[in-house]
Tab-separated table of C-alpha atoms in Angstrom:
chain	number	residue	atom	x	y	z
A	26	UNK	CA	-0.109	0.064	-0.270
A	27	UNK	CA	1.450	3.543	-0.944
A	28	UNK	CA	2.154	6.045	1.919
A	29	UNK	CA	1.370	9.375	2.386
A	30	UNK	CA	2.558	11.343	-0.751
A	31	UNK	CA	3.426	15.044	0.069
A	32	UNK	CA	4.320	17.511	-2.526
A	33	UNK	CA	6.006	19.444	-3.426
A	34	UNK	CA	9.168	18.274	-1.241
A	35	UNK	CA	10.793	21.613	-1.092
A	36	UNK	CA	9.901	25.273	-1.844
A	37	UNK	CA	11.405	28.562	-1.430
A	38	UNK	CA	9.202	31.353	-1.327
A	39	UNK	CA	9.604	35.526	-0.668
A	40	UNK	CA	7.932	36.778	1.885
A	41	UNK	CA	4.347	38.262	1.377
A	42	UNK	CA	3.625	35.393	-0.992
A	43	UNK	CA	1.211	32.639	-0.423
A	44	UNK	CA	1.753	29.054	-0.686
A	45	UNK	CA	-0.150	25.751	-1.566
A	46	UNK	CA	0.839	22.398	-0.201
A	47	UNK	CA	-0.524	19.107	-1.396
A	48	UNK	CA	-0.800	15.595	0.555
A	49	UNK	CA	-2.395	12.201	-0.875
A	50	UNK	CA	-3.175	10.218	2.486
A	51	UNK	CA	-3.033	6.291	2.275
A	52	UNK	CA	-5.631	4.701	0.442
A	53	UNK	CA	-8.525	4.406	3.224
A	54	UNK	CA	-7.762	6.492	5.260
A	55	UNK	CA	-10.419	9.499	5.987
A	56	UNK	CA	-8.165	11.912	8.288
A	57	UNK	CA	-5.432	14.182	7.727
A	58	UNK	CA	-3.579	16.164	9.955
A	59	UNK	CA	-1.022	18.783	9.153
A	60	UNK	CA	1.713	19.618	11.203
A	61	UNK	CA	4.663	22.537	11.361
A	62	UNK	CA	7.733	21.132	12.595
A	63	UNK	CA	10.704	23.571	13.673
A	64	UNK	CA	14.162	23.064	15.819
A	65	UNK	CA	12.612	25.500	18.511
A	66	UNK	CA	8.793	24.446	18.972
A	67	UNK	CA	9.380	21.017	17.420
A	68	UNK	CA	6.098	19.334	16.209
A	69	UNK	CA	2.783	21.880	16.268
A	70	UNK	CA	-0.687	20.844	15.207
A	71	UNK	CA	-2.033	23.296	12.533
A	72	UNK	CA	-5.146	21.032	12.176
A	73	UNK	CA	-7.338	17.862	10.724
A	74	UNK	CA	-9.847	17.071	8.415
A	75	UNK	CA	-12.249	14.222	8.201
A	76	UNK	CA	-14.797	13.535	5.831
A	77	UNK	CA	-13.931	16.964	4.343
A	78	UNK	CA	-14.745	18.797	7.379
A	79	UNK	CA	-12.358	20.603	9.637
A	80	UNK	CA	-12.281	18.649	12.810
A	81	UNK	CA	-9.747	20.075	14.695
A	82	UNK	CA	-7.716	23.097	14.698
A	83	UNK	CA	-4.396	24.276	16.323
A	84	UNK	CA	-3.299	27.723	17.618
A	85	UNK	CA	-2.198	29.048	14.493
A	86	UNK	CA	-3.323	32.581	12.665
A	87	UNK	CA	-5.668	32.676	9.830
A	88	UNK	CA	-3.085	32.896	7.425
A	89	UNK	CA	-3.149	29.127	7.830
A	90	UNK	CA	-5.566	27.345	6.393
A	91	UNK	CA	-6.516	24.027	4.754
A	92	UNK	CA	-9.095	21.707	3.021
A	93	UNK	CA	-10.116	18.394	2.141
A	94	UNK	CA	-11.473	17.007	-1.279
A	95	UNK	CA	-13.968	14.179	-1.485
A	96	UNK	CA	-10.998	11.734	-2.250
A	97	UNK	CA	-9.363	12.277	1.198
A	98	UNK	CA	-7.047	14.427	-0.060
A	99	UNK	CA	-6.085	17.905	1.311
A	100	UNK	CA	-4.536	21.009	0.645
A	101	UNK	CA	-2.757	23.107	3.047
A	102	UNK	CA	-2.575	27.122	2.091
A	103	UNK	CA	-0.424	29.817	3.913
A	104	UNK	CA	-1.186	33.313	2.724
A	105	UNK	CA	1.210	36.345	3.127
A	106	UNK	CA	4.271	34.524	4.110
A	107	UNK	CA	6.383	35.559	7.035
A	108	UNK	CA	10.428	34.028	7.811
A	109	UNK	CA	8.901	32.693	10.821
A	110	UNK	CA	7.218	30.253	8.568
A	111	UNK	CA	10.142	29.043	7.218
A	112	UNK	CA	9.854	24.843	8.411
A	113	UNK	CA	9.348	21.400	7.614
A	114	UNK	CA	5.406	20.885	7.391
A	115	UNK	CA	4.076	17.397	7.747
A	116	UNK	CA	1.059	15.781	7.046
A	117	UNK	CA	0.000	12.805	8.607
A	118	UNK	CA	-3.290	10.379	7.720
A	119	UNK	CA	-5.136	8.041	9.943
A	120	UNK	CA	-8.040	5.760	9.887
A	121	UNK	CA	-9.889	8.587	11.456
A	122	UNK	CA	-11.130	7.012	14.872
A	123	UNK	CA	-10.727	10.550	16.801
A	124	UNK	CA	-7.714	10.274	19.136
A	125	UNK	CA	-6.909	6.298	18.881
A	126	UNK	CA	-5.829	6.238	15.512
A	127	UNK	CA	-1.841	6.045	14.861
A	128	UNK	CA	-0.599	8.772	12.267
A	129	UNK	CA	1.534	7.919	9.326
A	130	UNK	CA	3.758	10.485	8.392
A	131	UNK	CA	4.468	11.823	4.865
A	132	UNK	CA	8.157	12.888	3.756
A	133	UNK	CA	7.274	16.284	4.495
A	134	UNK	CA	7.721	19.681	2.485
A	135	UNK	CA	10.891	21.780	3.367
A	136	UNK	CA	9.555	25.782	2.951
A	137	UNK	CA	12.187	28.349	3.324
A	138	UNK	CA	10.828	31.523	3.421
A	139	UNK	CA	13.134	34.444	1.920
B	11	UNK	CA	4.657	22.404	32.714
B	12	UNK	CA	4.601	20.921	28.994
B	13	UNK	CA	1.991	18.352	28.176
B	14	UNK	CA	4.663	15.576	27.154
B	15	UNK	CA	7.692	15.740	28.277
B	16	UNK	CA	10.893	14.176	27.076
B	17	UNK	CA	14.439	14.388	27.972
B	18	UNK	CA	16.138	16.037	24.680
B	19	UNK	CA	19.253	13.952	25.307
B	20	UNK	CA	21.758	12.847	23.860
B	21	UNK	CA	21.190	9.704	25.196
B	22	UNK	CA	24.419	7.644	24.354
B	23	UNK	CA	24.549	3.662	24.776
B	24	UNK	CA	27.046	1.139	23.424
B	25	UNK	CA	26.075	-1.216	20.686
B	26	UNK	CA	24.275	-4.280	22.057
B	27	UNK	CA	22.965	-2.623	25.260
B	28	UNK	CA	19.308	-1.507	26.277
B	29	UNK	CA	17.838	1.970	25.550
B	30	UNK	CA	15.861	3.234	27.508
B	31	UNK	CA	13.482	6.423	26.678
B	32	UNK	CA	11.221	8.038	28.991
B	33	UNK	CA	8.079	10.676	28.262
B	34	UNK	CA	5.979	11.879	31.021
B	35	UNK	CA	2.468	13.511	30.699
B	36	UNK	CA	0.323	15.727	32.369
B	37	UNK	CA	-3.248	15.303	31.605
B	38	UNK	CA	-4.457	11.734	33.416
B	39	UNK	CA	-7.448	11.499	30.827
B	40	UNK	CA	-5.101	10.504	27.960
B	41	UNK	CA	-5.620	6.989	26.651
B	42	UNK	CA	-3.761	6.806	23.648
B	43	UNK	CA	0.279	6.762	23.811
B	44	UNK	CA	2.489	6.832	20.693
B	45	UNK	CA	6.425	6.296	19.795
B	46	UNK	CA	7.844	7.754	16.794
B	47	UNK	CA	11.013	7.472	15.421
B	48	UNK	CA	12.880	10.181	13.349
B	49	UNK	CA	15.841	10.199	11.585
B	50	UNK	CA	17.721	13.485	10.873
B	51	UNK	CA	16.409	15.586	7.572
B	52	UNK	CA	13.077	12.633	7.485
B	53	UNK	CA	9.414	12.706	8.718
B	54	UNK	CA	8.489	10.815	12.177
B	55	UNK	CA	8.208	6.928	11.583
B	56	UNK	CA	5.711	5.117	13.822
B	57	UNK	CA	7.229	2.464	15.866
B	58	UNK	CA	4.350	1.595	18.637
B	59	UNK	CA	1.650	2.679	19.903
B	60	UNK	CA	0.037	1.223	23.538
B	61	UNK	CA	-3.522	1.777	25.230
B	62	UNK	CA	-3.206	-0.265	28.250
B	63	UNK	CA	-1.231	-0.679	31.173
B	64	UNK	CA	1.697	-2.799	31.197
B	65	UNK	CA	4.340	-3.559	28.636
B	66	UNK	CA	3.778	-4.144	24.966
B	67	UNK	CA	6.798	-5.725	22.720
B	68	UNK	CA	7.261	-5.706	19.193
B	69	UNK	CA	10.612	-7.634	18.283
B	70	UNK	CA	13.498	-5.421	20.032
B	71	UNK	CA	10.750	-2.795	21.164
B	72	UNK	CA	8.982	-2.885	24.402
B	73	UNK	CA	6.614	0.260	25.388
B	74	UNK	CA	5.631	0.147	28.886
B	75	UNK	CA	2.706	2.083	30.044
B	76	UNK	CA	1.926	3.611	33.844
B	77	UNK	CA	-1.063	5.658	34.099
B	78	UNK	CA	-1.135	6.180	37.496
B	79	UNK	CA	2.559	7.973	37.245
B	80	UNK	CA	1.478	9.334	34.046
B	81	UNK	CA	4.445	8.018	32.197
B	82	UNK	CA	5.080	6.040	29.187
B	83	UNK	CA	8.887	4.413	28.318
B	84	UNK	CA	10.505	2.956	25.523
B	85	UNK	CA	13.203	-0.018	25.737
B	86	UNK	CA	15.293	-1.041	22.719
B	87	UNK	CA	16.818	-3.916	23.183
B	88	UNK	CA	20.418	-5.071	21.589
B	89	UNK	CA	20.955	-1.237	20.474
B	90	UNK	CA	21.907	-1.310	16.992
B	91	UNK	CA	24.238	1.984	15.285
B	92	UNK	CA	21.126	2.263	13.012
B	93	UNK	CA	18.651	2.991	16.115
B	94	UNK	CA	20.362	6.553	16.413
B	95	UNK	CA	17.538	8.922	15.539
B	96	UNK	CA	15.601	11.043	17.660
B	97	UNK	CA	12.834	9.761	19.382
B	98	UNK	CA	9.090	11.223	19.936
B	99	UNK	CA	6.821	10.519	22.558
B	100	UNK	CA	3.244	11.707	21.492
B	101	UNK	CA	-0.115	11.545	23.517
B	102	UNK	CA	-4.161	11.674	23.118
B	103	UNK	CA	-7.432	10.957	24.817
B	104	UNK	CA	-10.727	12.572	25.225
B	105	UNK	CA	-10.693	16.443	24.987
B	106	UNK	CA	-7.707	16.458	22.936
B	107	UNK	CA	-7.397	18.366	19.360
B	108	UNK	CA	-4.733	16.391	18.168
B	109	UNK	CA	-1.942	14.055	18.874
B	110	UNK	CA	0.615	15.907	20.976
B	111	UNK	CA	4.451	15.389	20.732
B	112	UNK	CA	6.791	15.850	22.852
B	113	UNK	CA	10.365	17.487	21.833
B	114	UNK	CA	11.867	14.482	21.234
B	115	UNK	CA	14.816	12.367	22.975
B	116	UNK	CA	17.908	11.946	20.947
B	117	UNK	CA	19.530	8.833	20.987
B	118	UNK	CA	23.095	7.730	20.146
B	119	UNK	CA	24.445	4.154	19.703
B	120	UNK	CA	28.118	3.643	19.842
B	121	UNK	CA	29.704	0.851	17.500
């Protein structure tokens, strides 16, 4: 079974621009979660989508948004990029039983904002 | 107090030894506990999960959960240099928005 696929793997953007990241979950997984990982803050939860609905949301500003499509694929968008948005963005999928399902991570998208 | 706490390390053990990684959590209602391994520059990889008090073994790995003391540990037997990585503890339970991760313990296995 194919794993979680994230595209692109690397991105370089300029401050003020916006970016869209894509995630395809493991087949059969209906939940997709997004995390930001930085050396200083570790893994920080952004949001989770289940059946096209945002089920949970972390403490990030509104510049961070996402959506999920009917085939469970998900996208994350960051608008008005700031230097501090430079990070590894990780998508993870799970079967969806809230709280109990293990997350399976993709390879991540490394975003650099200059 | 952080929700999930881990010693950042590095924890250095000789090849063939047992590595013991510990994690404490603050929410007594937590029900699901996960261990992930992350190699430098890579994404986290699920090693084990445990839901009930006691031990759970999978190959060279054993997860131990003590809900009364609010800690979960991971033992790696016969440690290999390829086990050198950062190990992340993650916790979830009722009322939580999502899996909460500790900051990770860096393990170094010396050949």
